[in-house]
Amino acid sequence: MEVIVHDAYEDMCKTAARVVAKALNRKPNAVLGLATGSTPLGLYQELVRMHRDEGLDFSQVTTFNLDEYVGLDRTHPQSYHYFMRENLFKHINIPKQNTYIPSGTTDNYEAFCQWYEQRIKECGGIDLQVLGIGSDGHIAFNEPSSSLGSRTRIKTLAKQTIDDNARFFDSAEEVPIYAITMGVGTILEAREIILLANGEKKADAVAGAVEGPVACMNTASALQLHPRTMFLVDRPAASKLKMLDYYEWVQTKMVNAP
Ligand code: PGA
């Protein structure tokens, strides 16, 4: 596991965008796993800029989003369908039919979840998965106590997540209670993973994920089992890492590594 510490959020987003661009240069028809929330906004802005100014091409790319609120229609401003359209898809040349987001309004969630898992497999699996992390250590909406082998399914949100996400709604009462989310097991099958975290509010979650035991109480800790995961963090989010000096030392020495 690699931990790369950045002085500023913008730098962190630029590193993440470079990782995505590299994946697309290597494989123009790559399958990307995408996240929503405040954290990846800067990454999406940078990808939009790279598309506009440098011709970064999404014409053959396929994307699968991690999650969606149950009960929110795709036109709802807080739905992740809306988020992805406004913050990324409408600004790049990705074919709409190549963008998959779990449905928050299907009448058969079980069948939909199975179909979503199947569709990821049919598209060849996820080459690069982008993740954020909740202040409770969740990845996607895999709340504490989620099975580390879980697949796409309905989850009941934790109180912490409802409170954290209330800032996007008029009140905490308006935050949906359920979400449809890829499982931890689904995420671990991605070939490469980058997790982004910024701000002091994420420091405990990041420390638990990187240095804590692998435990369902911090589902991001399951990434310790993944062979190609990079944590891209800013200084406040890295502030509780015990081995911080070592991670920074590694970054200075990597260039000359045999
Ligand atoms: P945030 O959410 O980026 O809005 O902090 C992260 C998450 O819950 O995964």
Short mmCIF file of C-alpha atoms and ligand atoms in Angstrom, two decimals:
data_model
loop_
_atom_site.label_atom_id
_atom_site.label_comp_id
_atom_site.label_asym_id
_atom_site.label_seq_id
_atom_site.Cartn_x
_atom_site.Cartn_y
_atom_site.Cartn_z
CA MET A 1 0.00 0.00 0.00
CA GLU A 2 1.36 3.39 -0.95
CA VAL A 3 0.55 6.58 0.97
CA ILE A 4 1.24 9.85 -0.82
CA VAL A 5 0.91 12.98 1.26
CA HIS A 6 0.16 16.32 -0.40
CA ASP A 7 0.47 19.87 0.88
CA ALA A 8 -2.78 20.98 -0.74
CA TYR A 9 -6.08 19.47 -1.86
CA GLU A 10 -5.45 20.72 -5.41
CA ASP A 11 -2.14 18.81 -5.60
CA MET A 12 -3.84 15.66 -4.35
CA CYS A 13 -6.48 15.98 -7.08
CA LYS A 14 -3.82 16.53 -9.74
CA THR A 15 -2.01 13.35 -8.67
CA ALA A 16 -5.30 11.45 -8.85
CA ALA A 17 -6.05 12.88 -12.31
CA ARG A 18 -2.58 11.83 -13.51
CA VAL A 19 -3.25 8.27 -12.31
CA VAL A 20 -6.56 8.23 -14.21
CA ALA A 21 -4.97 9.72 -17.35
CA LYS A 22 -2.18 7.14 -17.21
CA ALA A 23 -4.75 4.34 -17.00
CA LEU A 24 -6.56 5.74 -20.06
CA ASN A 25 -3.35 6.19 -22.03
CA ARG A 26 -2.43 2.60 -21.27
CA LYS A 27 -5.91 1.33 -22.07
CA PRO A 28 -8.21 3.75 -23.94
CA ASN A 29 -11.23 1.51 -23.27
CA ALA A 30 -10.52 1.21 -19.54
CA VAL A 31 -13.31 0.60 -17.04
CA LEU A 32 -13.28 3.17 -14.26
CA GLY A 33 -15.01 2.88 -10.90
CA LEU A 34 -16.16 6.32 -9.77
CA ALA A 35 -17.09 7.94 -6.48
CA THR A 36 -19.21 10.94 -5.50
CA GLY A 37 -19.03 13.39 -2.57
CA SER A 38 -16.99 16.52 -1.98
CA THR A 39 -13.62 14.79 -2.12
CA PRO A 40 -13.43 13.80 -5.82
CA LEU A 41 -14.80 17.15 -7.10
CA GLY A 42 -11.29 18.53 -7.70
CA LEU A 43 -10.30 15.33 -9.50
CA TYR A 44 -13.29 15.65 -11.84
CA GLN A 45 -12.52 19.32 -12.47
CA GLU A 46 -8.95 18.38 -13.40
CA LEU A 47 -10.15 15.57 -15.70
CA VAL A 48 -12.53 18.01 -17.41
CA ARG A 49 -9.60 20.42 -17.86
CA MET A 50 -7.38 17.67 -19.26
CA HIS A 51 -10.14 16.68 -21.68
CA ARG A 52 -10.60 20.28 -22.81
CA ASP A 53 -6.96 21.41 -22.94
CA GLU A 54 -5.03 18.20 -23.55
CA GLY A 55 -7.53 16.06 -25.43
CA LEU A 56 -7.87 13.37 -22.75
CA ASP A 57 -10.22 10.99 -24.51
CA PHE A 58 -13.15 9.24 -22.81
CA SER A 59 -14.85 8.03 -25.99
CA GLN A 60 -14.14 4.35 -25.27
CA VAL A 61 -14.24 4.51 -21.47
CA THR A 62 -16.87 2.74 -19.36
CA THR A 63 -17.66 3.85 -15.81
CA PHE A 64 -19.40 2.22 -12.86
CA ASN A 65 -20.35 4.37 -9.90
CA LEU A 66 -20.14 3.03 -6.40
CA ASP A 67 -23.53 3.92 -5.04
CA GLU A 68 -26.81 5.82 -5.13
CA TYR A 69 -29.40 6.90 -2.57
CA VAL A 70 -32.53 4.77 -2.55
CA GLY A 71 -35.62 6.78 -3.38
CA LEU A 72 -33.94 9.67 -5.19
CA ASP A 73 -34.86 10.00 -8.82
CA ARG A 74 -31.99 10.65 -11.26
CA THR A 75 -33.18 14.26 -11.66
CA HIS A 76 -32.99 14.97 -7.90
CA PRO A 77 -30.15 17.48 -7.31
CA GLN A 78 -28.74 15.31 -4.49
CA SER A 79 -28.85 12.08 -6.47
CA TYR A 80 -25.52 10.72 -7.57
CA HIS A 81 -26.86 10.48 -11.13
CA TYR A 82 -27.27 14.25 -11.06
CA PHE A 83 -23.87 14.75 -9.40
CA MET A 84 -22.04 12.72 -12.04
CA ARG A 85 -23.83 14.37 -14.92
CA GLU A 86 -23.21 17.90 -13.65
CA ASN A 87 -19.65 17.43 -12.40
CA LEU A 88 -18.18 15.14 -15.02
CA PHE A 89 -20.18 13.40 -17.72
CA LYS A 90 -21.67 16.43 -19.44
CA HIS A 91 -18.20 18.01 -19.75
CA ILE A 92 -16.36 15.08 -21.35
CA ASN A 93 -16.85 12.89 -24.43
CA ILE A 94 -18.02 9.74 -22.69
CA PRO A 95 -20.97 7.97 -24.39
CA LYS A 96 -23.94 8.11 -22.03
CA GLN A 97 -24.62 4.40 -22.48
CA ASN A 98 -21.15 3.63 -21.08
CA THR A 99 -21.92 5.24 -17.71
CA TYR A 100 -23.45 2.96 -15.11
CA ILE A 101 -24.79 4.18 -11.78
CA PRO A 102 -26.85 2.04 -9.39
CA SER A 103 -30.56 2.79 -9.64
CA GLY A 104 -32.18 4.38 -6.62
CA THR A 105 -35.65 3.85 -8.04
CA THR A 106 -35.81 0.29 -9.36
CA ASP A 107 -38.79 -1.82 -8.29
CA ASN A 108 -36.58 -4.89 -7.78
CA TYR A 109 -33.38 -4.07 -5.91
CA GLU A 110 -32.20 -7.63 -5.59
CA ALA A 111 -32.39 -8.23 -9.33
CA PHE A 112 -30.82 -4.86 -10.03
CA CYS A 113 -27.86 -5.57 -7.72
CA GLN A 114 -27.22 -8.91 -9.42
CA TRP A 115 -27.44 -7.27 -12.83
CA TYR A 116 -24.97 -4.54 -11.77
CA GLU A 117 -22.41 -7.10 -10.59
CA GLN A 118 -22.91 -9.07 -13.79
CA ARG A 119 -22.52 -5.96 -15.95
CA ILE A 120 -19.17 -5.11 -14.29
CA LYS A 121 -17.94 -8.63 -15.12
CA GLU A 122 -19.24 -8.46 -18.71
CA CYS A 123 -17.34 -5.20 -19.21
CA GLY A 124 -14.12 -6.91 -18.13
CA GLY A 125 -13.98 -5.80 -14.49
CA ILE A 126 -12.90 -2.45 -13.08
CA ASP A 127 -9.39 -1.38 -14.08
CA LEU A 128 -9.11 1.61 -11.77
CA GLN A 129 -11.41 2.36 -8.84
CA VAL A 130 -11.59 5.85 -7.32
CA LEU A 131 -12.69 5.97 -3.69
CA GLY A 132 -13.39 8.54 -0.99
CA ILE A 133 -13.64 7.59 2.67
CA GLY A 134 -16.34 8.43 5.21
CA SER A 135 -15.44 9.82 8.61
CA ASP A 136 -16.55 6.40 9.94
CA GLY A 137 -14.11 4.64 7.58
CA HIS A 138 -16.72 3.58 5.02
CA ILE A 139 -15.87 3.06 1.35
CA ALA A 140 -18.87 3.51 -0.93
CA PHE A 141 -21.75 3.08 1.58
CA ASN A 142 -20.18 0.07 3.28
CA GLU A 143 -20.83 1.25 6.81
CA PRO A 144 -19.07 -0.12 9.90
CA SER A 145 -20.01 -3.79 10.43
CA SER A 146 -20.41 -4.42 6.66
CA SER A 147 -19.08 -7.77 5.55
CA LEU A 148 -15.66 -7.43 3.99
CA GLY A 149 -16.83 -9.94 1.38
CA SER A 150 -20.03 -8.03 0.57
CA ARG A 151 -21.37 -7.48 -2.95
CA THR A 152 -23.68 -4.83 -4.42
CA ARG A 153 -26.74 -4.54 -2.18
CA ILE A 154 -28.95 -2.22 -0.13
CA LYS A 155 -27.37 -0.74 2.99
CA THR A 156 -28.90 1.23 5.82
CA LEU A 157 -26.83 4.36 6.37
CA ALA A 158 -25.10 4.93 9.71
CA LYS A 159 -26.15 7.90 11.82
CA GLN A 160 -22.67 9.39 11.34
CA THR A 161 -23.06 9.30 7.54
CA ILE A 162 -26.55 10.81 7.68
CA ASP A 163 -25.18 13.64 9.84
CA ASP A 164 -22.13 14.10 7.58
CA ASN A 165 -24.26 14.23 4.44
CA ALA A 166 -26.97 16.46 5.93
CA ARG A 167 -24.92 19.45 4.67
CA PHE A 168 -26.08 18.66 1.14
CA PHE A 169 -29.77 18.61 2.12
CA ASP A 170 -32.02 21.14 3.87
CA SER A 171 -32.00 18.98 7.03
CA ALA A 172 -30.78 15.59 8.34
CA GLU A 173 -34.38 14.32 8.08
CA GLU A 174 -34.20 14.67 4.30
CA VAL A 175 -31.13 12.44 3.91
CA PRO A 176 -32.26 9.06 2.55
CA ILE A 177 -31.84 6.22 5.05
CA TYR A 178 -30.99 3.54 2.49
CA ALA A 179 -28.47 3.35 -0.33
CA ILE A 180 -27.62 0.83 -3.01
CA THR A 181 -23.88 0.28 -2.92
CA MET A 182 -21.13 -1.87 -4.36
CA GLY A 183 -19.82 -4.20 -1.67
CA VAL A 184 -16.34 -4.32 -0.19
CA GLY A 185 -15.80 -7.59 -2.07
CA THR A 186 -16.84 -5.90 -5.33
CA ILE A 187 -14.40 -3.03 -4.74
CA LEU A 188 -11.51 -5.35 -3.87
CA GLU A 189 -11.79 -6.94 -7.32
CA ALA A 190 -10.70 -3.71 -9.05
CA ARG A 191 -7.22 -4.08 -10.52
CA GLU A 192 -5.99 -0.77 -9.12
CA ILE A 193 -7.48 1.49 -6.45
CA ILE A 194 -6.87 5.09 -5.41
CA LEU A 195 -8.48 6.44 -2.24
CA LEU A 196 -8.61 10.20 -1.77
CA ALA A 197 -9.00 11.89 1.60
CA ASN A 198 -8.59 15.47 2.69
CA GLY A 199 -9.25 17.38 5.88
CA GLU A 200 -8.73 16.66 9.56
CA LYS A 201 -12.19 15.13 9.81
CA LYS A 202 -10.86 12.13 7.89
CA ALA A 203 -7.66 11.68 9.96
CA ASP A 204 -9.00 8.92 12.26
CA ALA A 205 -10.61 7.04 9.38
CA VAL A 206 -7.40 7.21 7.31
CA ALA A 207 -5.23 6.08 10.24
CA GLY A 208 -7.60 3.17 10.91
CA ALA A 209 -7.66 2.19 7.25
CA VAL A 210 -3.90 2.31 6.69
CA GLU A 211 -2.51 1.26 10.05
CA GLY A 212 -5.35 -0.26 12.01
CA PRO A 213 -6.32 -3.91 11.98
CA VAL A 214 -8.32 -5.15 8.99
CA ALA A 215 -11.77 -4.87 10.52
CA CYS A 216 -15.35 -4.40 9.44
CA MET A 217 -15.54 -1.38 11.77
CA ASN A 218 -13.45 0.54 9.23
CA THR A 219 -14.28 -1.01 5.88
CA ALA A 220 -11.49 0.94 4.13
CA SER A 221 -9.05 -1.18 6.16
CA ALA A 222 -9.95 -4.08 3.81
CA LEU A 223 -7.82 -2.25 1.22
CA GLN A 224 -4.78 -3.56 3.11
CA LEU A 225 -5.58 -6.86 1.39
CA HIS A 226 -5.44 -5.27 -2.06
CA PRO A 227 -2.14 -5.48 -3.98
CA ARG A 228 -2.36 -2.12 -5.81
CA THR A 229 -3.93 0.53 -3.61
CA MET A 230 -2.72 4.08 -3.23
CA PHE A 231 -3.92 6.47 -0.53
CA LEU A 232 -3.73 10.07 -1.77
CA VAL A 233 -4.14 12.36 1.21
CA ASP A 234 -3.52 15.92 2.30
CA ARG A 235 -1.59 16.80 5.46
CA PRO A 236 -4.59 17.18 7.82
CA ALA A 237 -6.01 13.81 6.69
CA ALA A 238 -2.56 12.24 7.22
CA SER A 239 -2.08 13.82 10.64
CA LYS A 240 -2.86 10.70 12.69
CA LEU A 241 -0.68 8.27 10.74
CA LYS A 242 1.99 6.84 13.04
CA MET A 243 4.32 6.02 10.15
CA LEU A 244 3.90 9.36 8.38
CA ASP A 245 7.65 10.05 8.33
CA TYR A 246 8.25 6.69 6.71
CA TYR A 247 5.64 7.26 3.95
CA GLU A 248 7.26 10.58 3.12
CA TRP A 249 10.74 9.04 3.20
CA VAL A 250 9.54 6.33 0.80
CA GLN A 251 8.30 8.97 -1.65
CA THR A 252 11.70 10.68 -1.72
CA LYS A 253 13.52 7.37 -2.25
CA MET A 254 11.14 5.75 -4.78
CA VAL A 255 12.65 7.56 -7.77
CA ASN A 256 15.96 5.73 -7.33
CA ALA A 257 14.54 2.38 -6.28
CA PRO A 258 16.02 -0.58 -8.22
P1 PGA B 1 -17.07 13.24 1.13
O1 PGA B 1 -17.64 11.78 1.34
O2 PGA B 1 -16.12 13.16 -0.02
O3 PGA B 1 -18.25 14.10 0.84
O4 PGA B 1 -16.36 13.61 2.40
C1 PGA B 1 -16.75 10.72 1.32
C2 PGA B 1 -17.48 9.40 1.49
O5 PGA B 1 -18.47 9.36 2.22
O6 PGA B 1 -17.05 8.42 0.89
#
